[in-house]
Every structure is written in C-alpha cells, then in structure tokens.
JSON list of C-alpha atoms in Angstrom, two decimals:
[
{"chain": "B", "resi": 1, "resn": "MET", "atom": "CA", "xyz": [-19.71, 3.56, -15.87]},
{"chain": "B", "resi": 2, "resn": "SER", "atom": "CA", "xyz": [-17.67, 0.39, -15.41]},
{"chain": "B", "resi": 3, "resn": "PRO", "atom": "CA", "xyz": [-13.93, 0.95, -14.88]},
{"chain": "B", "resi": 4, "resn": "ASP", "atom": "CA", "xyz": [-11.70, -0.19, -17.71]},
{"chain": "B", "resi": 5, "resn": "PRO", "atom": "CA", "xyz": [-10.33, -3.73, -17.06]},
{"chain": "B", "resi": 6, "resn": "THR", "atom": "CA", "xyz": [-7.05, -2.69, -18.68]},
{"chain": "B", "resi": 7, "resn": "LEU", "atom": "CA", "xyz": [-6.72, 0.13, -16.15]},
{"chain": "B", "resi": 8, "resn": "PHE", "atom": "CA", "xyz": [-7.35, -2.42, -13.38]},
{"chain": "B", "resi": 9, "resn": "THR", "atom": "CA", "xyz": [-4.46, -4.52, -14.63]},
{"chain": "B", "resi": 10, "resn": "VAL", "atom": "CA", "xyz": [-2.07, -1.59, -15.11]},
{"chain": "B", "resi": 11, "resn": "LEU", "atom": "CA", "xyz": [-2.77, -0.28, -11.60]},
{"chain": "B", "resi": 12, "resn": "ASP", "atom": "CA", "xyz": [-2.42, -3.73, -10.08]},
{"chain": "B", "resi": 13, "resn": "LEU", "atom": "CA", "xyz": [0.90, -4.47, -11.78]},
{"chain": "B", "resi": 14, "resn": "SER", "atom": "CA", "xyz": [2.26, -1.00, -11.00]},
{"chain": "B", "resi": 15, "resn": "GLY", "atom": "CA", "xyz": [1.34, -1.32, -7.34]},
{"chain": "B", "resi": 16, "resn": "THR", "atom": "CA", "xyz": [2.86, -4.78, -7.20]},
{"chain": "B", "resi": 17, "resn": "PHE", "atom": "CA", "xyz": [6.21, -3.53, -8.50]},
{"chain": "B", "resi": 18, "resn": "VAL", "atom": "CA", "xyz": [6.54, -0.46, -6.24]},
{"chain": "B", "resi": 19, "resn": "PHE", "atom": "CA", "xyz": [5.42, -2.39, -3.16]},
{"chain": "B", "resi": 20, "resn": "ALA", "atom": "CA", "xyz": [8.05, -5.05, -3.94]},
{"chain": "B", "resi": 21, "resn": "LEU", "atom": "CA", "xyz": [10.69, -2.32, -3.97]},
{"chain": "B", "resi": 22, "resn": "ASN", "atom": "CA", "xyz": [9.35, -0.91, -0.72]},
{"chain": "B", "resi": 23, "resn": "GLY", "atom": "CA", "xyz": [9.11, -4.26, 1.04]},
{"chain": "B", "resi": 24, "resn": "ALA", "atom": "CA", "xyz": [12.62, -5.31, 0.06]},
{"chain": "B", "resi": 25, "resn": "LEU", "atom": "CA", "xyz": [14.16, -1.95, 1.05]},
{"chain": "B", "resi": 26, "resn": "THR", "atom": "CA", "xyz": [12.35, -2.07, 4.39]},
{"chain": "B", "resi": 27, "resn": "ALA", "atom": "CA", "xyz": [13.63, -5.59, 4.99]},
{"chain": "B", "resi": 28, "resn": "ILE", "atom": "CA", "xyz": [17.19, -4.55, 4.24]},
{"chain": "B", "resi": 29, "resn": "ARG", "atom": "CA", "xyz": [17.01, -1.61, 6.65]},
{"chain": "B", "resi": 30, "resn": "ALA", "atom": "CA", "xyz": [15.12, -3.32, 9.44]},
{"chain": "B", "resi": 31, "resn": "THR", "atom": "CA", "xyz": [16.71, -6.77, 9.47]},
{"chain": "B", "resi": 32, "resn": "ARG", "atom": "CA", "xyz": [19.82, -8.66, 8.49]},
{"chain": "B", "resi": 33, "resn": "LEU", "atom": "CA", "xyz": [18.40, -10.94, 5.84]},
{"chain": "B", "resi": 34, "resn": "ASP", "atom": "CA", "xyz": [20.01, -12.71, 2.93]},
{"chain": "B", "resi": 35, "resn": "VAL", "atom": "CA", "xyz": [18.77, -12.41, -0.63]},
{"chain": "B", "resi": 36, "resn": "VAL", "atom": "CA", "xyz": [16.10, -15.08, -0.06]},
{"chain": "B", "resi": 37, "resn": "GLY", "atom": "CA", "xyz": [14.67, -13.24, 2.92]},
{"chain": "B", "resi": 38, "resn": "VAL", "atom": "CA", "xyz": [14.74, -9.88, 1.15]},
{"chain": "B", "resi": 39, "resn": "VAL", "atom": "CA", "xyz": [12.96, -11.26, -1.91]},
{"chain": "B", "resi": 40, "resn": "ALA", "atom": "CA", "xyz": [10.43, -13.10, 0.25]},
{"chain": "B", "resi": 41, "resn": "LEU", "atom": "CA", "xyz": [9.52, -9.94, 2.16]},
{"chain": "B", "resi": 42, "resn": "GLY", "atom": "CA", "xyz": [9.41, -7.92, -1.04]},
{"chain": "B", "resi": 43, "resn": "MET", "atom": "CA", "xyz": [7.01, -10.42, -2.58]},
{"chain": "B", "resi": 44, "resn": "THR", "atom": "CA", "xyz": [4.89, -10.56, 0.56]},
{"chain": "B", "resi": 45, "resn": "THR", "atom": "CA", "xyz": [4.53, -6.78, 0.58]},
{"chain": "B", "resi": 46, "resn": "ALA", "atom": "CA", "xyz": [3.78, -6.68, -3.13]},
{"chain": "B", "resi": 47, "resn": "LEU", "atom": "CA", "xyz": [1.27, -9.51, -3.29]},
{"chain": "B", "resi": 48, "resn": "GLY", "atom": "CA", "xyz": [-0.34, -9.56, 0.15]},
{"chain": "B", "resi": 49, "resn": "GLY", "atom": "CA", "xyz": [-2.81, -6.72, -0.35]},
{"chain": "B", "resi": 50, "resn": "GLY", "atom": "CA", "xyz": [-3.94, -7.99, -3.74]},
{"chain": "B", "resi": 51, "resn": "VAL", "atom": "CA", "xyz": [-4.50, -11.51, -2.43]},
{"chain": "B", "resi": 52, "resn": "ILE", "atom": "CA", "xyz": [-6.60, -10.23, 0.49]},
{"chain": "B", "resi": 53, "resn": "ARG", "atom": "CA", "xyz": [-8.59, -8.01, -1.88]},
{"chain": "B", "resi": 54, "resn": "ASP", "atom": "CA", "xyz": [-9.34, -10.78, -4.36]},
{"chain": "B", "resi": 55, "resn": "LEU", "atom": "CA", "xyz": [-10.30, -13.28, -1.67]},
{"chain": "B", "resi": 56, "resn": "CYS", "atom": "CA", "xyz": [-12.67, -10.74, -0.12]},
{"chain": "B", "resi": 57, "resn": "LEU", "atom": "CA", "xyz": [-14.25, -10.28, -3.54]},
{"chain": "B", "resi": 58, "resn": "GLY", "atom": "CA", "xyz": [-14.67, -14.02, -3.99]},
{"chain": "B", "resi": 59, "resn": "GLU", "atom": "CA", "xyz": [-11.99, -14.42, -6.66]},
{"chain": "B", "resi": 60, "resn": "ALA", "atom": "CA", "xyz": [-10.38, -17.79, -6.18]},
{"chain": "B", "resi": 61, "resn": "PRO", "atom": "CA", "xyz": [-7.65, -18.28, -6.99]},
{"chain": "B", "resi": 62, "resn": "PRO", "atom": "CA", "xyz": [-6.56, -14.62, -6.71]},
{"chain": "B", "resi": 63, "resn": "ALA", "atom": "CA", "xyz": [-5.26, -12.83, -9.81]},
{"chain": "B", "resi": 64, "resn": "THR", "atom": "CA", "xyz": [-1.75, -13.15, -8.38]},
{"chain": "B", "resi": 65, "resn": "PHE", "atom": "CA", "xyz": [-1.84, -16.91, -8.93]},
{"chain": "B", "resi": 66, "resn": "ARG", "atom": "CA", "xyz": [-3.45, -16.73, -12.36]},
{"chain": "B", "resi": 67, "resn": "ASP", "atom": "CA", "xyz": [-1.07, -14.27, -14.02]},
{"chain": "B", "resi": 68, "resn": "TRP", "atom": "CA", "xyz": [2.69, -14.86, -14.06]},
{"chain": "B", "resi": 69, "resn": "ARG", "atom": "CA", "xyz": [3.36, -11.13, -14.39]},
{"chain": "B", "resi": 70, "resn": "TYR", "atom": "CA", "xyz": [2.57, -10.51, -10.74]},
{"chain": "B", "resi": 71, "resn": "PHE", "atom": "CA", "xyz": [5.22, -12.88, -9.49]},
{"chain": "B", "resi": 72, "resn": "ALA", "atom": "CA", "xyz": [7.68, -11.67, -12.13]},
{"chain": "B", "resi": 73, "resn": "LEU", "atom": "CA", "xyz": [7.27, -8.01, -11.16]},
{"chain": "B", "resi": 74, "resn": "ALA", "atom": "CA", "xyz": [7.37, -8.80, -7.44]},
{"chain": "B", "resi": 75, "resn": "ILE", "atom": "CA", "xyz": [10.62, -10.74, -7.81]},
{"chain": "B", "resi": 76, "resn": "ALA", "atom": "CA", "xyz": [12.10, -8.11, -10.14]},
{"chain": "B", "resi": 77, "resn": "GLY", "atom": "CA", "xyz": [11.25, -5.25, -7.77]},
{"chain": "B", "resi": 78, "resn": "ALA", "atom": "CA", "xyz": [12.69, -7.09, -4.78]},
{"chain": "B", "resi": 79, "resn": "LEU", "atom": "CA", "xyz": [15.91, -7.97, -6.63]},
{"chain": "B", "resi": 80, "resn": "ILE", "atom": "CA", "xyz": [16.35, -4.40, -7.87]},
{"chain": "B", "resi": 81, "resn": "ALA", "atom": "CA", "xyz": [16.03, -3.17, -4.31]},
{"chain": "B", "resi": 82, "resn": "TYR", "atom": "CA", "xyz": [18.49, -5.83, -3.12]},
{"chain": "B", "resi": 83, "resn": "LEU", "atom": "CA", "xyz": [21.10, -4.98, -5.74]},
{"chain": "B", "resi": 84, "resn": "LEU", "atom": "CA", "xyz": [20.67, -1.19, -5.76]},
{"chain": "B", "resi": 85, "resn": "ASN", "atom": "CA", "xyz": [19.76, -0.53, -2.16]},
{"chain": "B", "resi": 86, "resn": "ARG", "atom": "CA", "xyz": [22.76, 1.77, -1.58]},
{"chain": "B", "resi": 87, "resn": "LEU", "atom": "CA", "xyz": [21.86, 3.84, -4.61]},
{"chain": "B", "resi": 88, "resn": "LEU", "atom": "CA", "xyz": [18.22, 4.01, -3.58]},
{"chain": "B", "resi": 89, "resn": "ASP", "atom": "CA", "xyz": [19.23, 4.96, -0.04]},
{"chain": "B", "resi": 90, "resn": "ARG", "atom": "CA", "xyz": [21.03, 8.00, -1.41]},
{"chain": "B", "resi": 91, "resn": "ILE", "atom": "CA", "xyz": [17.73, 9.23, -2.80]},
{"chain": "B", "resi": 92, "resn": "GLY", "atom": "CA", "xyz": [16.65, 9.59, 0.82]},
{"chain": "B", "resi": 93, "resn": "THR", "atom": "CA", "xyz": [12.88, 9.25, 0.45]},
{"chain": "B", "resi": 94, "resn": "SER", "atom": "CA", "xyz": [12.88, 6.05, -1.59]},
{"chain": "B", "resi": 95, "resn": "ILE", "atom": "CA", "xyz": [11.14, 3.78, 0.93]},
{"chain": "B", "resi": 96, "resn": "LEU", "atom": "CA", "xyz": [8.58, 6.41, 1.86]},
{"chain": "B", "resi": 97, "resn": "LEU", "atom": "CA", "xyz": [7.87, 7.30, -1.77]},
{"chain": "B", "resi": 98, "resn": "PHE", "atom": "CA", "xyz": [7.52, 3.70, -2.94]},
{"chain": "B", "resi": 99, "resn": "ASP", "atom": "CA", "xyz": [5.28, 2.96, 0.02]},
{"chain": "B", "resi": 100, "resn": "ALA", "atom": "CA", "xyz": [3.08, 6.00, -0.71]},
{"chain": "B", "resi": 101, "resn": "VAL", "atom": "CA", "xyz": [2.70, 5.11, -4.38]},
{"chain": "B", "resi": 102, "resn": "GLY", "atom": "CA", "xyz": [1.86, 1.49, -3.64]},
{"chain": "B", "resi": 103, "resn": "LEU", "atom": "CA", "xyz": [-0.57, 2.55, -0.94]},
{"chain": "B", "resi": 104, "resn": "GLY", "atom": "CA", "xyz": [-2.40, 4.89, -3.30]},
{"chain": "B", "resi": 105, "resn": "VAL", "atom": "CA", "xyz": [-2.47, 2.47, -6.21]},
{"chain": "B", "resi": 106, "resn": "PHE", "atom": "CA", "xyz": [-3.90, -0.41, -4.22]},
{"chain": "B", "resi": 107, "resn": "ALA", "atom": "CA", "xyz": [-6.40, 1.81, -2.40]},
{"chain": "B", "resi": 108, "resn": "VAL", "atom": "CA", "xyz": [-7.76, 3.15, -5.68]},
{"chain": "B", "resi": 109, "resn": "LEU", "atom": "CA", "xyz": [-7.79, -0.27, -7.29]},
{"chain": "B", "resi": 110, "resn": "GLY", "atom": "CA", "xyz": [-9.40, -2.00, -4.32]},
{"chain": "B", "resi": 111, "resn": "ALA", "atom": "CA", "xyz": [-12.22, 0.54, -4.10]},
{"chain": "B", "resi": 112, "resn": "SER", "atom": "CA", "xyz": [-12.96, 0.68, -7.82]},
{"chain": "B", "resi": 113, "resn": "LYS", "atom": "CA", "xyz": [-12.80, -3.10, -8.19]},
{"chain": "B", "resi": 114, "resn": "ALA", "atom": "CA", "xyz": [-15.20, -3.53, -5.29]},
{"chain": "B", "resi": 115, "resn": "LEU", "atom": "CA", "xyz": [-17.69, -1.19, -6.96]},
{"chain": "B", "resi": 116, "resn": "ASP", "atom": "CA", "xyz": [-17.29, -3.09, -10.21]},
{"chain": "B", "resi": 117, "resn": "THR", "atom": "CA", "xyz": [-18.38, -6.30, -8.47]},
{"chain": "B", "resi": 118, "resn": "GLY", "atom": "CA", "xyz": [-21.53, -4.64, -7.18]},
{"chain": "B", "resi": 119, "resn": "LEU", "atom": "CA", "xyz": [-20.55, -3.73, -3.62]},
{"chain": "B", "resi": 120, "resn": "GLY", "atom": "CA", "xyz": [-21.71, -0.48, -2.04]},
{"chain": "B", "resi": 121, "resn": "VAL", "atom": "CA", "xyz": [-19.74, 2.61, -1.12]},
{"chain": "B", "resi": 122, "resn": "ALA", "atom": "CA", "xyz": [-18.85, 1.61, 2.46]},
{"chain": "B", "resi": 123, "resn": "PRO", "atom": "CA", "xyz": [-17.51, -1.86, 1.56]},
{"chain": "B", "resi": 124, "resn": "ALA", "atom": "CA", "xyz": [-15.61, -0.32, -1.36]},
{"chain": "B", "resi": 125, "resn": "LEU", "atom": "CA", "xyz": [-13.91, 2.20, 0.94]},
{"chain": "B", "resi": 126, "resn": "ALA", "atom": "CA", "xyz": [-13.07, -0.51, 3.47]},
{"chain": "B", "resi": 127, "resn": "LEU", "atom": "CA", "xyz": [-11.68, -2.81, 0.80]},
{"chain": "B", "resi": 128, "resn": "GLY", "atom": "CA", "xyz": [-9.64, 0.04, -0.68]},
{"chain": "B", "resi": 129, "resn": "VAL", "atom": "CA", "xyz": [-7.94, 0.65, 2.66]},
{"chain": "B", "resi": 130, "resn": "ILE", "atom": "CA", "xyz": [-7.43, -3.07, 3.31]},
{"chain": "B", "resi": 131, "resn": "SER", "atom": "CA", "xyz": [-5.91, -3.51, -0.14]},
{"chain": "B", "resi": 132, "resn": "GLY", "atom": "CA", "xyz": [-3.52, -0.64, 0.48]},
{"chain": "B", "resi": 133, "resn": "VAL", "atom": "CA", "xyz": [-2.31, -1.58, 3.95]},
{"chain": "B", "resi": 134, "resn": "GLY", "atom": "CA", "xyz": [-2.54, -5.39, 3.75]},
{"chain": "B", "resi": 135, "resn": "GLY", "atom": "CA", "xyz": [0.85, -6.22, 2.27]},
{"chain": "B", "resi": 136, "resn": "GLY", "atom": "CA", "xyz": [2.74, -3.72, 4.43]},
{"chain": "B", "resi": 137, "resn": "THR", "atom": "CA", "xyz": [1.02, -4.99, 7.56]},
{"chain": "B", "resi": 138, "resn": "ILE", "atom": "CA", "xyz": [2.07, -8.58, 6.82]},
{"chain": "B", "resi": 139, "resn": "ARG", "atom": "CA", "xyz": [5.61, -7.34, 6.12]},
{"chain": "B", "resi": 140, "resn": "ASP", "atom": "CA", "xyz": [5.82, -5.50, 9.44]},
{"chain": "B", "resi": 141, "resn": "VAL", "atom": "CA", "xyz": [4.54, -8.49, 11.39]},
{"chain": "B", "resi": 142, "resn": "MET", "atom": "CA", "xyz": [7.09, -10.75, 9.70]},
{"chain": "B", "resi": 143, "resn": "THR", "atom": "CA", "xyz": [9.93, -8.37, 10.65]},
{"chain": "B", "resi": 144, "resn": "GLY", "atom": "CA", "xyz": [8.75, -8.05, 14.24]},
{"chain": "B", "resi": 145, "resn": "GLN", "atom": "CA", "xyz": [7.55, -4.46, 13.98]},
{"chain": "B", "resi": 146, "resn": "VAL", "atom": "CA", "xyz": [4.31, -2.79, 15.00]},
{"chain": "B", "resi": 147, "resn": "PRO", "atom": "CA", "xyz": [2.43, -2.44, 11.69]},
{"chain": "B", "resi": 148, "resn": "THR", "atom": "CA", "xyz": [2.64, 1.07, 10.26]},
{"chain": "B", "resi": 149, "resn": "VAL", "atom": "CA", "xyz": [-1.15, 1.31, 10.06]},
{"chain": "B", "resi": 150, "resn": "PHE", "atom": "CA", "xyz": [-1.37, 0.97, 13.86]},
{"chain": "B", "resi": 151, "resn": "ARG", "atom": "CA", "xyz": [1.15, 3.69, 14.61]},
{"chain": "B", "resi": 152, "resn": "ALA", "atom": "CA", "xyz": [0.34, 7.34, 15.16]},
{"chain": "B", "resi": 153, "resn": "GLU", "atom": "CA", "xyz": [1.51, 8.55, 11.74]},
{"chain": "B", "resi": 154, "resn": "LEU", "atom": "CA", "xyz": [-1.02, 8.96, 8.95]},
{"chain": "B", "resi": 155, "resn": "TYR", "atom": "CA", "xyz": [-1.24, 5.80, 6.85]},
{"chain": "B", "resi": 156, "resn": "ALA", "atom": "CA", "xyz": [-4.78, 4.52, 6.61]},
{"chain": "B", "resi": 157, "resn": "THR", "atom": "CA", "xyz": [-6.10, 8.07, 6.20]},
{"chain": "B", "resi": 158, "resn": "PRO", "atom": "CA", "xyz": [-4.36, 8.76, 2.84]},
{"chain": "B", "resi": 159, "resn": "ALA", "atom": "CA", "xyz": [-5.56, 5.35, 1.61]},
{"chain": "B", "resi": 160, "resn": "MET", "atom": "CA", "xyz": [-9.11, 6.17, 2.66]},
{"chain": "B", "resi": 161, "resn": "ILE", "atom": "CA", "xyz": [-8.99, 9.52, 0.86]},
{"chain": "B", "resi": 162, "resn": "ALA", "atom": "CA", "xyz": [-7.65, 7.92, -2.33]},
{"chain": "B", "resi": 163, "resn": "ALA", "atom": "CA", "xyz": [-10.34, 5.23, -2.16]},
{"chain": "B", "resi": 164, "resn": "ALA", "atom": "CA", "xyz": [-13.03, 7.90, -1.62]},
{"chain": "B", "resi": 165, "resn": "LEU", "atom": "CA", "xyz": [-11.83, 9.84, -4.66]},
{"chain": "B", "resi": 166, "resn": "ALA", "atom": "CA", "xyz": [-11.97, 6.67, -6.74]},
{"chain": "B", "resi": 167, "resn": "VAL", "atom": "CA", "xyz": [-15.50, 5.91, -5.53]},
{"chain": "B", "resi": 168, "resn": "LEU", "atom": "CA", "xyz": [-16.59, 9.48, -6.26]},
{"chain": "B", "resi": 169, "resn": "SER", "atom": "CA", "xyz": [-15.18, 9.40, -9.78]},
{"chain": "B", "resi": 170, "resn": "VAL", "atom": "CA", "xyz": [-16.91, 6.08, -10.49]},
{"chain": "B", "resi": 171, "resn": "ARG", "atom": "CA", "xyz": [-20.21, 7.43, -9.20]},
{"chain": "B", "resi": 172, "resn": "LEU", "atom": "CA", "xyz": [-19.81, 10.56, -11.34]},
{"chain": "B", "resi": 173, "resn": "GLU", "atom": "CA", "xyz": [-18.95, 8.33, -14.32]},
{"chain": "B", "resi": 174, "resn": "VAL", "atom": "CA", "xyz": [-15.61, 10.03, -14.91]},
{"chain": "B", "resi": 175, "resn": "TYR", "atom": "CA", "xyz": [-13.39, 7.20, -13.68]},
{"chain": "B", "resi": 176, "resn": "GLY", "atom": "CA", "xyz": [-10.44, 6.64, -15.97]},
{"chain": "B", "resi": 177, "resn": "THR", "atom": "CA", "xyz": [-6.67, 6.94, -16.16]},
{"chain": "B", "resi": 178, "resn": "LEU", "atom": "CA", "xyz": [-6.57, 10.64, -15.20]},
{"chain": "B", "resi": 179, "resn": "SER", "atom": "CA", "xyz": [-8.93, 10.33, -12.25]},
{"chain": "B", "resi": 180, "resn": "ALA", "atom": "CA", "xyz": [-7.20, 7.18, -10.99]},
{"chain": "B", "resi": 181, "resn": "VAL", "atom": "CA", "xyz": [-3.73, 8.73, -11.25]},
{"chain": "B", "resi": 182, "resn": "GLY", "atom": "CA", "xyz": [-5.04, 11.90, -9.61]},
{"chain": "B", "resi": 183, "resn": "ALA", "atom": "CA", "xyz": [-6.38, 9.93, -6.65]},
{"chain": "B", "resi": 184, "resn": "VAL", "atom": "CA", "xyz": [-3.05, 8.11, -6.30]},
{"chain": "B", "resi": 185, "resn": "LEU", "atom": "CA", "xyz": [-1.14, 11.41, -6.37]},
{"chain": "B", "resi": 186, "resn": "VAL", "atom": "CA", "xyz": [-3.37, 12.85, -3.65]},
{"chain": "B", "resi": 187, "resn": "CYS", "atom": "CA", "xyz": [-2.56, 9.81, -1.49]},
{"chain": "B", "resi": 188, "resn": "VAL", "atom": "CA", "xyz": [1.17, 10.17, -2.20]},
{"chain": "B", "resi": 189, "resn": "VAL", "atom": "CA", "xyz": [1.23, 13.87, -1.31]},
{"chain": "B", "resi": 190, "resn": "ILE", "atom": "CA", "xyz": [-0.70, 13.38, 1.94]},
{"chain": "B", "resi": 191, "resn": "ARG", "atom": "CA", "xyz": [1.39, 10.38, 2.97]},
{"chain": "B", "resi": 192, "resn": "VAL", "atom": "CA", "xyz": [4.77, 11.98, 2.21]},
{"chain": "B", "resi": 193, "resn": "VAL", "atom": "CA", "xyz": [3.95, 15.40, 3.64]},
{"chain": "B", "resi": 194, "resn": "SER", "atom": "CA", "xyz": [2.42, 13.94, 6.82]},
{"chain": "B", "resi": 195, "resn": "ALA", "atom": "CA", "xyz": [5.47, 11.73, 7.36]},
{"chain": "B", "resi": 196, "resn": "ARG", "atom": "CA", "xyz": [7.86, 14.62, 6.76]},
{"chain": "B", "resi": 197, "resn": "ARG", "atom": "CA", "xyz": [5.96, 16.99, 9.04]},
{"chain": "B", "resi": 198, "resn": "GLU", "atom": "CA", "xyz": [5.20, 14.25, 11.58]},
{"chain": "B", "resi": 199, "resn": "TRP", "atom": "CA", "xyz": [1.46, 14.74, 11.43]},
{"chain": "B", "resi": 200, "resn": "ASN", "atom": "CA", "xyz": [-0.29, 12.15, 13.55]},
{"chain": "B", "resi": 201, "resn": "ALA", "atom": "CA", "xyz": [-3.77, 10.74, 13.74]},
{"chain": "B", "resi": 202, "resn": "PRO", "atom": "CA", "xyz": [-5.68, 11.95, 16.82]},
{"chain": "B", "resi": 203, "resn": "PRO", "atom": "CA", "xyz": [-4.97, 9.78, 19.88]},
{"chain": "B", "resi": 204, "resn": "PRO", "atom": "CA", "xyz": [-7.82, 8.63, 22.13]},
{"chain": "B", "resi": 205, "resn": "PRO", "atom": "CA", "xyz": [-8.86, 11.12, 24.86]},
{"chain": "B", "resi": 206, "resn": "SER", "atom": "CA", "xyz": [-6.71, 10.73, 27.94]},
{"chain": "B", "resi": 207, "resn": "ILE", "atom": "CA", "xyz": [-8.57, 9.28, 30.90]},
{"chain": "B", "resi": 208, "resn": "TRP", "atom": "CA", "xyz": [-5.72, 9.34, 33.37]},
{"chain": "B", "resi": 209, "resn": "ARG", "atom": "CA", "xyz": [-3.73, 12.48, 34.00]},
{"chain": "B", "resi": 210, "resn": "THR", "atom": "CA", "xyz": [-0.74, 10.79, 35.58]},
{"chain": "B", "resi": 211, "resn": "PRO", "atom": "CA", "xyz": [0.99, 7.42, 35.12]},
{"chain": "B", "resi": 212, "resn": "GLY", "atom": "CA", "xyz": [-0.04, 6.61, 38.67]},
{"chain": "B", "resi": 213, "resn": "GLY", "atom": "CA", "xyz": [-3.71, 6.75, 37.82]},
{"chain": "B", "resi": 214, "resn": "ASP", "atom": "CA", "xyz": [-4.79, 10.06, 39.40]},
{"chain": "B", "resi": 215, "resn": "ARG", "atom": "CA", "xyz": [-7.64, 11.53, 37.42]}
]
C-alpha cells in the first residue's frame, strides 16, 4: 500500500508551519534577535529537516525549493511567533507543544516517504528520526546551544516511536490519515509528558565513582 501523496504534502506543510512557530519562539527566548534573525531561525527550524530528508532520498532540488508554499508557511509561522510571542508565552507550553507536533509530523513523514522510495525498515526509521530532529538541531547550533537531541531529555525516542508506528501501518497496509495522525499524537504525548516529568534517556554506565578517578 503506497501512502497517499496528498497526505505527504499535508503532513509536510503542517510540520513546516509548526516548526517555524517553534523555531521563532525559541529564538526569541534564547537570544536577542531582531525580526530578521527570528524569521531566519524560524525558517531554518521549519525547513532544515525536510531538506535533509529529501537530499538523503535523492530528491534534488528538495521539495522546499520547488513549492512556494513551504517558504510561505515558514515565513508566516515565524512572523506570527514574532508578533504574538507574548500571547503564546501565556499559554505556557507553546514552544514544547509546537516542537512535539513538528517532531512527530516530520518523523512520520520521513519514515513513510522513505518506504515509498523503496528503502527498508531500518533506513526508514533512521530517516524518520533525522527528519524530525534535523531542523531543531540546526537551530540550536545557530543559537549556541547544545542540540536538544543530545541532551538527557527524551527527544529522539518519541520520534523513533512515531516513525516505527508509521512503518508498521505501511507494512500492515493501513497507512492513512488516521494512522498518521495517531502516530503523531503518540509522539506528542510522549514528548510533552517526558519533558513535564523530566524523564531522561539512560546515561552511559559510570566507570569512575569519584571525580578524582577512583574506581
């Protein structure tokens, strides 16, 4: 069962918009940037993962550069965040929620699109995660922060689970709007709950017992 191309486009555009909101809000909170800087970081967050995904799949130029809607939604999302950042801040979980939605959308899209091009399960899962975390990682590097995916909090794990659900639904030939949205929601719930409860990925086993090096 080949995923619906229309669903591909809807997921891609939706993820682009919410990641633009997230990237711009993060830029406003983390740095003192003007409107140009905020929009630039919003666009980088929104478009980075999709560009990496398409290049890995051999699509050149990437869909971002072939469809004006991607740039339009990225700019619109970043400007909305710039103009309404105080209102969005009052919501409290706006950055986290937008980030979780974008993460899930791009993870599902990256995995299902990889399968549609003939790749196997493992590459599809890897590409799903890369698609989800790519834009945010570039954003964090540009703002001088340790990328979220490399911190202790759960980030890549929710993306991996969403990608796995997408792969499973494609293999079972039930992939469609409901299964895709369901996989995204699972990612959102895991990401938000883990951040709220401060669940962390397991650290490596400790070799040294003391800072001085005594074992």
